[in-house]
Amino acid sequence: MIKAKENYIKLAIQKSGRLSEDSLHLLHSSGLEFESYKRKLFVTCRNFPLEILYVRDDDIPDLISSGFADIGIIGENVFLERKNDAKKILEFNFGFCSLAIAVPKESNIKTLDDLRGKTIATSYVSITKKFFAQNKIPIKIVEITGAVEITPAVGIASAIVDIVSTGSTLATNDLKVFKRILESKAILIANKKSIHNALKRDLMEKLMMRFKGVMSATNYKYIMMNAPENKLEEIKKLIPGLKSPTISPLADKGWISIQTVIQEEVFWQTIEKLKQIGAQGIIVLPLEKMIH
Ligand code: PRT
Ligand code: ZN
């Protein structure tokens, strides 16, 4: 493939961390072929005009704002924390976490107002400042880049603001969530100039269509079943599907075969109801891609 210099885009992803595996999986599932990234700073995609840069997640907002990379995959928490001029263009279905205020388990801090004048340790200075300013509670902040969760025990801070996922890090350090202040997930961000460049925009849109196709596919399953014809309306109500389901008659009179897609999150409860209505021979298949 011959590519003009400006007719390709650069995508920055986390080199090694919590978003790396899911980011790589998404790119591969989107049909992009590229070399294994170990020890490389960047690779060129073989079947799409794309260069992939492997960097620390904290560097991604600056790389995008400065135009060194056109797009990047990053946690929304980092995107909001770092002053940057990039634009969010897509939300992904991985990297879920919360940014939360946590206090010692035995603490007598019960309301936000109890934190007035207290010291809070965090790596998320900007988001924390903004949250307390909005709530009109003056606090002191110590910026910590490492193990924020140990600061209350060693007397540096009364509370912390940090990322929580399962909560086990907090529990190990005798802390508990007091209030979640941000729900975050991985997002796609873009350089604003690149968005306005027709060639790059076209490539971004093509990539996003693939990403959305992969995400929809993981959120849905393909389902086939046999059911009495007179139950069709009831079944249709249970499975709104994308459009109308495909319906074909069976050799047995009064019976039909129904094929449609079903959302993963309501999967089991829908299957149980379908069985109650009288559906039989239910077959469920994973979807590889789904393009709306
Ligand atoms: O090396 P580099 O700078 O690239 O990576 P990093 O160490 O700064 O970031 P990394 O890989 O830890 O996280 C990347 C992104 O993943 C974050 O910005 C979030 O958007 C997202 N994410 C999802 C998480 C978590 N879950 C998470 N649990 N980021 C961090 N954690 C940490 C948290 O800081 C705490 O120490 O995990 C601990 C809490 O986890 P639980 O499960 O014990 O609650
Ligand atoms: Zn980082």
mmCIF file of C-alpha atoms and ligand atoms in Angstrom:
data_model
loop_
_atom_site.group_PDB
_atom_site.id
_atom_site.type_symbol
_atom_site.label_atom_id
_atom_site.label_comp_id
_atom_site.label_asym_id
_atom_site.label_seq_id
_atom_site.Cartn_x
_atom_site.Cartn_y
_atom_site.Cartn_z
ATOM 1 C CA MET A 1 0.000 0.000 0.000
ATOM 2 C CA ILE A 2 1.472 3.397 -0.989
ATOM 3 C CA LYS A 3 0.611 6.090 1.511
ATOM 4 C CA ALA A 4 1.175 9.792 1.299
ATOM 5 C CA LYS A 5 2.893 11.156 4.388
ATOM 6 C CA GLU A 6 -0.144 13.032 5.624
ATOM 7 C CA ASN A 7 -2.571 10.324 4.673
ATOM 8 C CA TYR A 8 -2.228 8.236 7.814
ATOM 9 C CA ILE A 9 -3.003 8.731 11.457
ATOM 10 C CA LYS A 10 -1.099 8.140 14.658
ATOM 11 C CA LEU A 11 -2.792 6.436 17.565
ATOM 12 C CA ALA A 12 -1.265 6.542 21.060
ATOM 13 C CA ILE A 13 -2.069 3.711 23.466
ATOM 14 C CA GLN A 14 -0.756 2.725 26.888
ATOM 15 C CA LYS A 15 2.448 0.716 26.588
ATOM 16 C CA SER A 16 2.085 -1.370 29.685
ATOM 17 C CA GLY A 17 -0.696 -1.006 32.207
ATOM 18 C CA ARG A 18 -4.330 -1.626 32.930
ATOM 19 C CA LEU A 19 -5.567 -0.354 29.553
ATOM 20 C CA SER A 20 -2.940 -2.059 27.368
ATOM 21 C CA GLU A 21 -4.459 -5.491 26.984
ATOM 22 C CA ASP A 22 -7.993 -4.262 26.268
ATOM 23 C CA SER A 23 -6.698 -1.606 23.859
ATOM 24 C CA LEU A 24 -4.670 -4.167 21.896
ATOM 25 C CA HIS A 25 -7.571 -6.591 21.908
ATOM 26 C CA LEU A 26 -9.880 -3.908 20.517
ATOM 27 C CA LEU A 27 -7.407 -3.030 17.743
ATOM 28 C CA HIS A 28 -6.881 -6.659 16.747
ATOM 29 C CA SER A 29 -10.626 -7.393 16.868
ATOM 30 C CA SER A 30 -11.083 -4.401 14.572
ATOM 31 C CA GLY A 31 -9.079 -6.249 11.939
ATOM 32 C CA LEU A 32 -5.878 -4.209 12.338
ATOM 33 C CA GLU A 33 -2.695 -6.190 11.779
ATOM 34 C CA PHE A 34 0.507 -5.025 13.421
ATOM 35 C CA GLU A 35 3.612 -6.397 14.976
ATOM 36 C CA SER A 36 3.866 -7.361 18.600
ATOM 37 C CA TYR A 37 4.851 -4.199 20.450
ATOM 38 C CA LYS A 38 7.425 -5.532 22.869
ATOM 39 C CA ARG A 39 10.430 -3.203 23.089
ATOM 40 C CA LYS A 40 9.164 -1.007 20.262
ATOM 41 C CA LEU A 41 8.092 2.591 20.615
ATOM 42 C CA PHE A 42 5.812 2.514 17.628
ATOM 43 C CA VAL A 43 4.657 0.117 14.929
ATOM 44 C CA THR A 44 3.078 0.569 11.529
ATOM 45 C CA CYS A 45 -0.161 -1.186 10.812
ATOM 46 C CA ARG A 46 0.052 -3.516 7.817
ATOM 47 C CA ASN A 47 -3.484 -3.195 6.518
ATOM 48 C CA PHE A 48 -4.597 0.307 7.530
ATOM 49 C CA PRO A 49 -2.827 3.689 7.254
ATOM 50 C CA LEU A 50 -2.132 3.801 10.957
ATOM 51 C CA GLU A 51 0.886 4.129 13.201
ATOM 52 C CA ILE A 52 0.562 2.958 16.800
ATOM 53 C CA LEU A 53 2.636 4.623 19.530
ATOM 54 C CA TYR A 54 3.216 2.845 22.839
ATOM 55 C CA VAL A 55 3.520 5.387 25.639
ATOM 56 C CA ARG A 56 2.733 6.041 29.317
ATOM 57 C CA ASP A 57 -0.913 6.882 29.777
ATOM 58 C CA ASP A 58 -0.058 10.213 31.445
ATOM 59 C CA ASP A 59 1.684 11.398 28.282
ATOM 60 C CA ILE A 60 -1.259 10.732 25.972
ATOM 61 C CA PRO A 61 -3.223 14.004 26.556
ATOM 62 C CA ASP A 62 -0.123 16.118 25.757
ATOM 63 C CA LEU A 63 0.829 14.023 22.741
ATOM 64 C CA ILE A 64 -2.646 14.548 21.323
ATOM 65 C CA SER A 65 -2.927 18.255 22.231
ATOM 66 C CA SER A 66 0.450 18.976 20.624
ATOM 67 C CA GLY A 67 -0.508 17.081 17.465
ATOM 68 C CA PHE A 68 2.294 14.568 17.807
ATOM 69 C CA ALA A 69 -0.387 11.890 17.762
ATOM 70 C CA ASP A 70 -3.844 12.302 16.209
ATOM 71 C CA ILE A 71 -5.875 10.037 18.489
ATOM 72 C CA GLY A 72 -5.342 8.152 21.735
ATOM 73 C CA ILE A 73 -6.979 5.647 24.058
ATOM 74 C CA ILE A 74 -6.964 6.803 27.672
ATOM 75 C CA GLY A 75 -8.869 6.666 30.957
ATOM 76 C CA GLU A 76 -11.363 9.516 31.195
ATOM 77 C CA ASN A 77 -9.950 10.204 34.688
ATOM 78 C CA VAL A 78 -6.530 11.079 33.218
ATOM 79 C CA PHE A 79 -8.082 13.043 30.359
ATOM 80 C CA LEU A 80 -10.068 15.205 32.789
ATOM 81 C CA GLU A 81 -7.177 15.641 35.210
ATOM 82 C CA ARG A 82 -4.573 16.835 32.698
ATOM 83 C CA LYS A 83 -5.086 20.266 31.190
ATOM 84 C CA ASN A 84 -5.269 19.529 27.490
ATOM 85 C CA ASP A 85 -6.824 20.625 24.281
ATOM 86 C CA ALA A 86 -7.930 17.226 22.969
ATOM 87 C CA LYS A 87 -11.533 16.246 22.257
ATOM 88 C CA LYS A 88 -13.329 13.106 23.439
ATOM 89 C CA ILE A 89 -14.766 11.348 20.381
ATOM 90 C CA LEU A 90 -15.797 7.883 21.638
ATOM 91 C CA GLU A 91 -16.418 5.942 24.871
ATOM 92 C CA PHE A 92 -15.238 2.346 25.177
ATOM 93 C CA ASN A 93 -16.619 -0.555 27.187
ATOM 94 C CA PHE A 94 -13.491 -1.234 29.249
ATOM 95 C CA GLY A 95 -11.294 0.459 31.844
ATOM 96 C CA PHE A 96 -14.215 1.036 34.208
ATOM 97 C CA CYS A 97 -13.289 2.582 37.568
ATOM 98 C CA SER A 98 -14.352 5.364 39.911
ATOM 99 C CA LEU A 99 -12.456 8.242 41.401
ATOM 100 C CA ALA A 100 -13.538 8.319 45.034
ATOM 101 C CA ILE A 101 -12.953 10.086 48.323
ATOM 102 C CA ALA A 102 -11.905 7.441 50.850
ATOM 103 C CA VAL A 103 -11.531 7.799 54.613
ATOM 104 C CA PRO A 104 -10.225 5.513 57.384
ATOM 105 C CA LYS A 105 -12.785 2.830 58.356
ATOM 106 C CA GLU A 106 -12.975 4.107 61.930
ATOM 107 C CA SER A 107 -13.064 7.759 60.908
ATOM 108 C CA ASN A 108 -15.745 10.074 62.312
ATOM 109 C CA ILE A 109 -16.028 11.875 58.979
ATOM 110 C CA LYS A 110 -19.702 11.447 58.132
ATOM 111 C CA THR A 111 -20.564 14.372 55.862
ATOM 112 C CA LEU A 112 -18.644 16.336 53.252
ATOM 113 C CA ASP A 113 -18.633 19.254 55.648
ATOM 114 C CA ASP A 114 -16.607 17.166 58.133
ATOM 115 C CA LEU A 115 -13.721 17.439 55.627
ATOM 116 C CA ARG A 116 -13.627 21.245 55.964
ATOM 117 C CA GLY A 117 -10.039 22.376 56.517
ATOM 118 C CA LYS A 118 -8.729 18.786 56.390
ATOM 119 C CA THR A 119 -5.802 17.542 54.304
ATOM 120 C CA ILE A 120 -6.528 15.266 51.368
ATOM 121 C CA ALA A 121 -3.848 13.262 49.560
ATOM 122 C CA THR A 122 -4.280 12.556 45.856
ATOM 123 C CA SER A 123 -2.671 12.286 42.435
ATOM 124 C CA TYR A 124 -5.821 13.898 41.039
ATOM 125 C CA VAL A 125 -5.228 17.454 42.262
ATOM 126 C CA SER A 126 -7.190 19.237 39.588
ATOM 127 C CA ILE A 127 -10.366 17.103 39.804
ATOM 128 C CA THR A 128 -10.214 17.126 43.622
ATOM 129 C CA LYS A 129 -9.820 20.923 43.801
ATOM 130 C CA LYS A 130 -12.689 21.393 41.405
ATOM 131 C CA PHE A 131 -14.977 19.028 43.324
ATOM 132 C CA PHE A 132 -14.423 20.706 46.692
ATOM 133 C CA ALA A 133 -14.626 24.209 45.202
ATOM 134 C CA GLN A 134 -17.990 23.315 43.654
ATOM 135 C CA ASN A 135 -19.171 22.071 47.033
ATOM 136 C CA LYS A 136 -17.743 25.184 48.730
ATOM 137 C CA ILE A 137 -15.656 23.149 51.194
ATOM 138 C CA PRO A 138 -12.147 24.530 51.735
ATOM 139 C CA ILE A 139 -9.542 21.761 52.035
ATOM 140 C CA LYS A 140 -5.778 21.336 51.799
ATOM 141 C CA ILE A 141 -4.302 19.043 49.153
ATOM 142 C CA VAL A 142 -1.033 17.103 49.219
ATOM 143 C CA GLU A 143 -0.060 15.786 45.839
ATOM 144 C CA ILE A 144 1.167 12.195 46.017
ATOM 145 C CA THR A 145 2.150 10.237 42.948
ATOM 146 C CA GLY A 146 2.773 6.837 44.511
ATOM 147 C CA ALA A 147 0.839 4.875 47.112
ATOM 148 C CA VAL A 148 -1.825 7.411 48.052
ATOM 149 C CA GLU A 149 -3.686 4.826 50.132
ATOM 150 C CA ILE A 150 -1.047 4.717 52.888
ATOM 151 C CA THR A 151 -1.165 8.461 53.642
ATOM 152 C CA PRO A 152 -3.976 8.407 56.264
ATOM 153 C CA ALA A 153 -2.251 5.658 58.276
ATOM 154 C CA VAL A 154 1.020 7.584 58.426
ATOM 155 C CA GLY A 155 -0.736 10.807 59.406
ATOM 156 C CA ILE A 156 -0.131 12.751 56.203
ATOM 157 C CA ALA A 157 -3.811 13.136 55.317
ATOM 158 C CA SER A 158 -7.292 12.664 56.788
ATOM 159 C CA ALA A 159 -8.714 11.364 53.520
ATOM 160 C CA ILE A 160 -7.621 10.468 49.995
ATOM 161 C CA VAL A 161 -9.029 10.831 46.504
ATOM 162 C CA ASP A 162 -8.004 7.860 44.374
ATOM 163 C CA ILE A 163 -9.101 5.377 41.728
ATOM 164 C CA VAL A 164 -11.200 2.512 43.065
ATOM 165 C CA SER A 165 -12.092 -0.586 41.148
ATOM 166 C CA THR A 166 -12.799 -3.649 43.325
ATOM 167 C CA GLY A 167 -12.108 -1.725 46.554
ATOM 168 C CA SER A 168 -9.626 -4.304 47.804
ATOM 169 C CA THR A 169 -6.711 -1.829 47.937
ATOM 170 C CA LEU A 170 -8.788 0.425 50.188
ATOM 171 C CA ALA A 171 -9.843 -2.502 52.393
ATOM 172 C CA THR A 172 -6.236 -3.672 52.795
ATOM 173 C CA ASN A 173 -5.329 -0.203 54.015
ATOM 174 C CA ASP A 174 -8.301 0.094 56.419
ATOM 175 C CA LEU A 175 -9.992 2.676 54.254
ATOM 176 C CA LYS A 176 -13.554 2.849 52.918
ATOM 177 C CA VAL A 177 -15.243 4.718 50.090
ATOM 178 C CA PHE A 178 -16.856 7.867 51.442
ATOM 179 C CA LYS A 179 -18.088 9.321 48.131
ATOM 180 C CA ARG A 180 -17.539 8.572 44.453
ATOM 181 C CA ILE A 181 -16.836 11.805 42.569
ATOM 182 C CA LEU A 182 -16.282 10.520 39.027
ATOM 183 C CA GLU A 183 -17.226 7.381 37.068
ATOM 184 C CA SER A 184 -14.584 6.698 34.453
ATOM 185 C CA LYS A 185 -13.890 4.384 31.515
ATOM 186 C CA ALA A 186 -11.504 4.242 28.588
ATOM 187 C CA ILE A 187 -12.208 6.839 25.901
ATOM 188 C CA LEU A 188 -10.887 7.825 22.492
ATOM 189 C CA ILE A 189 -9.549 11.372 22.273
ATOM 190 C CA ALA A 190 -8.476 13.319 19.202
ATOM 191 C CA ASN A 191 -6.411 16.329 18.228
ATOM 192 C CA LYS A 192 -8.779 19.113 17.162
ATOM 193 C CA LYS A 193 -6.807 20.027 14.018
ATOM 194 C CA SER A 194 -6.757 16.380 12.923
ATOM 195 C CA ILE A 195 -10.547 16.260 13.291
ATOM 196 C CA HIS A 196 -10.764 19.132 10.805
ATOM 197 C CA ASN A 197 -8.356 17.563 8.317
ATOM 198 C CA ALA A 198 -10.576 15.796 5.767
ATOM 199 C CA LEU A 199 -8.183 12.883 5.137
ATOM 200 C CA LYS A 200 -7.521 12.213 8.809
ATOM 201 C CA ARG A 201 -11.135 12.654 9.711
ATOM 202 C CA ASP A 202 -12.081 10.033 7.151
ATOM 203 C CA LEU A 203 -9.570 7.576 8.642
ATOM 204 C CA MET A 204 -10.797 8.317 12.169
ATOM 205 C CA GLU A 205 -14.379 7.673 11.122
ATOM 206 C CA LYS A 206 -13.410 4.379 9.523
ATOM 207 C CA LEU A 207 -11.606 3.310 12.688
ATOM 208 C CA MET A 208 -14.494 4.387 14.899
ATOM 209 C CA MET A 209 -16.953 2.417 12.785
ATOM 210 C CA ARG A 210 -14.798 -0.679 13.377
ATOM 211 C CA PHE A 211 -14.484 0.042 17.115
ATOM 212 C CA LYS A 212 -18.242 0.502 17.451
ATOM 213 C CA GLY A 213 -18.820 -2.706 15.495
ATOM 214 C CA VAL A 214 -16.610 -4.634 17.884
ATOM 215 C CA MET A 215 -18.250 -3.055 20.945
ATOM 216 C CA SER A 216 -21.799 -3.735 19.735
ATOM 217 C CA ALA A 217 -20.846 -7.318 19.018
ATOM 218 C CA THR A 218 -19.615 -7.849 22.575
ATOM 219 C CA ASN A 219 -22.802 -6.293 23.922
ATOM 220 C CA TYR A 220 -25.090 -8.549 21.892
ATOM 221 C CA LYS A 221 -25.670 -12.240 21.174
ATOM 222 C CA TYR A 222 -27.392 -13.881 18.231
ATOM 223 C CA ILE A 223 -30.351 -16.015 19.292
ATOM 224 C CA MET A 224 -32.414 -18.628 17.429
ATOM 225 C CA MET A 225 -35.430 -20.460 18.815
ATOM 226 C CA ASN A 226 -38.582 -22.351 17.915
ATOM 227 C CA ALA A 227 -41.894 -21.145 19.303
ATOM 228 C CA PRO A 228 -45.641 -21.541 18.868
ATOM 229 C CA GLU A 229 -46.810 -19.082 16.209
ATOM 230 C CA ASN A 230 -49.477 -17.622 18.483
ATOM 231 C CA LYS A 231 -46.795 -16.489 20.975
ATOM 232 C CA LEU A 232 -44.980 -14.328 18.434
ATOM 233 C CA GLU A 233 -46.309 -10.970 19.662
ATOM 234 C CA GLU A 234 -45.379 -11.792 23.268
ATOM 235 C CA ILE A 235 -41.882 -12.827 22.176
ATOM 236 C CA LYS A 236 -41.395 -9.686 20.086
ATOM 237 C CA LYS A 237 -42.159 -7.578 23.161
ATOM 238 C CA LEU A 238 -39.493 -9.436 25.127
ATOM 239 C CA ILE A 239 -36.824 -8.999 22.455
ATOM 240 C CA PRO A 240 -36.993 -5.551 20.896
ATOM 241 C CA GLY A 241 -34.062 -6.639 18.645
ATOM 242 C CA LEU A 242 -32.469 -4.313 16.160
ATOM 243 C CA LYS A 243 -35.274 -4.292 13.653
ATOM 244 C CA SER A 244 -37.912 -6.979 13.239
ATOM 245 C CA PRO A 245 -36.731 -10.507 13.959
ATOM 246 C CA THR A 246 -36.394 -13.013 11.106
ATOM 247 C CA ILE A 247 -39.303 -15.453 11.213
ATOM 248 C CA SER A 248 -39.671 -18.643 9.222
ATOM 249 C CA PRO A 249 -42.312 -21.393 9.386
ATOM 250 C CA LEU A 250 -41.368 -24.845 10.675
ATOM 251 C CA ALA A 251 -42.547 -28.153 9.221
ATOM 252 C CA ASP A 252 -44.716 -28.613 12.346
ATOM 253 C CA LYS A 253 -47.928 -26.677 11.789
ATOM 254 C CA GLY A 254 -48.394 -23.717 14.157
ATOM 255 C CA TRP A 255 -44.679 -23.467 14.949
ATOM 256 C CA ILE A 256 -42.151 -20.891 13.786
ATOM 257 C CA SER A 257 -38.421 -20.316 13.988
ATOM 258 C CA ILE A 258 -37.268 -16.881 15.214
ATOM 259 C CA GLN A 259 -33.816 -15.366 14.764
ATOM 260 C CA THR A 260 -32.715 -12.063 16.258
ATOM 261 C CA VAL A 261 -30.114 -10.353 18.448
ATOM 262 C CA ILE A 262 -30.384 -9.923 22.178
ATOM 263 C CA GLN A 263 -28.548 -7.667 24.614
ATOM 264 C CA GLU A 264 -25.985 -9.401 26.763
ATOM 265 C CA GLU A 265 -26.975 -7.567 29.961
ATOM 266 C CA VAL A 266 -30.586 -8.798 29.906
ATOM 267 C CA PHE A 267 -29.610 -12.177 28.517
ATOM 268 C CA TRP A 268 -30.526 -14.626 31.297
ATOM 269 C CA GLN A 269 -33.731 -12.966 32.408
ATOM 270 C CA THR A 270 -34.939 -12.871 28.784
ATOM 271 C CA ILE A 271 -34.087 -16.535 28.188
ATOM 272 C CA GLU A 272 -36.024 -17.530 31.331
ATOM 273 C CA LYS A 273 -39.093 -15.585 30.178
ATOM 274 C CA LEU A 274 -38.849 -17.030 26.647
ATOM 275 C CA LYS A 275 -38.922 -20.541 28.064
ATOM 276 C CA GLN A 276 -41.940 -19.707 30.210
ATOM 277 C CA ILE A 277 -43.786 -18.437 27.116
ATOM 278 C CA GLY A 278 -43.082 -21.745 25.354
ATOM 279 C CA ALA A 279 -39.939 -21.193 23.258
ATOM 280 C CA GLN A 280 -37.885 -24.326 22.637
ATOM 281 C CA GLY A 281 -34.532 -25.298 21.130
ATOM 282 C CA ILE A 282 -32.985 -21.967 22.031
ATOM 283 C CA ILE A 283 -29.554 -21.536 20.422
ATOM 284 C CA VAL A 284 -27.303 -18.611 21.295
ATOM 285 C CA LEU A 285 -24.254 -17.609 19.248
ATOM 286 C CA PRO A 286 -21.605 -14.979 19.879
ATOM 287 C CA LEU A 287 -21.436 -12.161 17.340
ATOM 288 C CA GLU A 288 -18.140 -11.260 15.823
ATOM 289 C CA LYS A 289 -18.994 -7.818 14.461
ATOM 290 C CA MET A 290 -22.199 -5.840 14.302
ATOM 291 C CA ILE A 291 -22.405 -2.806 12.020
ATOM 292 C CA HIS A 292 -25.478 -0.598 12.482
HETATM 293 O O1 PRT B 1 2.705 3.278 33.548
HETATM 294 P P1 PRT B 1 1.582 4.154 33.205
HETATM 295 O O2 PRT B 1 1.765 5.575 33.667
HETATM 296 O O3 PRT B 1 1.216 4.034 31.752
HETATM 297 O O4 PRT B 1 0.310 3.545 33.968
HETATM 298 P P2 PRT B 1 -0.328 3.937 35.384
HETATM 299 O O5 PRT B 1 0.280 3.078 36.416
HETATM 300 O O6 PRT B 1 -0.345 5.400 35.585
HETATM 301 O O7 PRT B 1 -1.864 3.550 35.138
HETATM 302 P P3 PRT B 1 -2.596 2.130 35.283
HETATM 303 O O8 PRT B 1 -2.105 1.192 34.249
HETATM 304 O O9 PRT B 1 -2.608 1.681 36.690
HETATM 305 O O10 PRT B 1 -4.091 2.594 34.946
HETATM 306 C C1 PRT B 1 -4.451 3.071 33.692
HETATM 307 C C2 PRT B 1 -5.927 3.466 33.717
HETATM 308 O O11 PRT B 1 -6.727 2.302 34.012
HETATM 309 C C3 PRT B 1 -6.340 4.453 34.771
HETATM 310 O O12 PRT B 1 -6.062 5.786 34.429
HETATM 311 C C4 PRT B 1 -7.825 4.197 34.889
HETATM 312 O O13 PRT B 1 -8.509 4.893 33.886
HETATM 313 C C5 PRT B 1 -7.957 2.705 34.605
HETATM 314 N N1 PRT B 1 -8.181 1.879 35.826
HETATM 315 C C6 PRT B 1 -9.152 0.936 35.956
HETATM 316 C C7 PRT B 1 -7.461 1.867 36.956
HETATM 317 C C8 PRT B 1 -8.024 0.918 37.805
HETATM 318 N N2 PRT B 1 -9.066 0.338 37.161
HETATM 319 C C9 PRT B 1 -7.424 0.687 39.102
HETATM 320 N N3 PRT B 1 -7.940 -0.153 39.843
HETATM 321 N N4 PRT B 1 -6.372 2.572 37.341
HETATM 322 C C10 PRT B 1 -5.812 2.348 38.531
HETATM 323 N N5 PRT B 1 -6.293 1.442 39.438
HETATM 324 C C11 PRT B 1 -5.513 1.316 40.711
HETATM 325 C C12 PRT B 1 -5.878 2.353 41.760
HETATM 326 O O14 PRT B 1 -5.068 3.502 41.609
HETATM 327 C C13 PRT B 1 -5.574 1.678 43.082
HETATM 328 O O15 PRT B 1 -4.192 1.723 43.403
HETATM 329 O O16 PRT B 1 -5.759 0.102 41.336
HETATM 330 C C14 PRT B 1 -5.896 0.261 42.753
HETATM 331 C C15 PRT B 1 -7.317 0.051 43.187
HETATM 332 O O17 PRT B 1 -7.809 -1.106 42.656
HETATM 333 P P4 PRT B 1 -8.829 -1.990 43.511
HETATM 334 O O18 PRT B 1 -9.323 -3.013 42.555
HETATM 335 O O19 PRT B 1 -8.042 -2.556 44.649
HETATM 336 O O20 PRT B 1 -9.931 -1.053 43.976
HETATM 337 ZN ZN ZN B 2 0.311 6.709 34.415
#
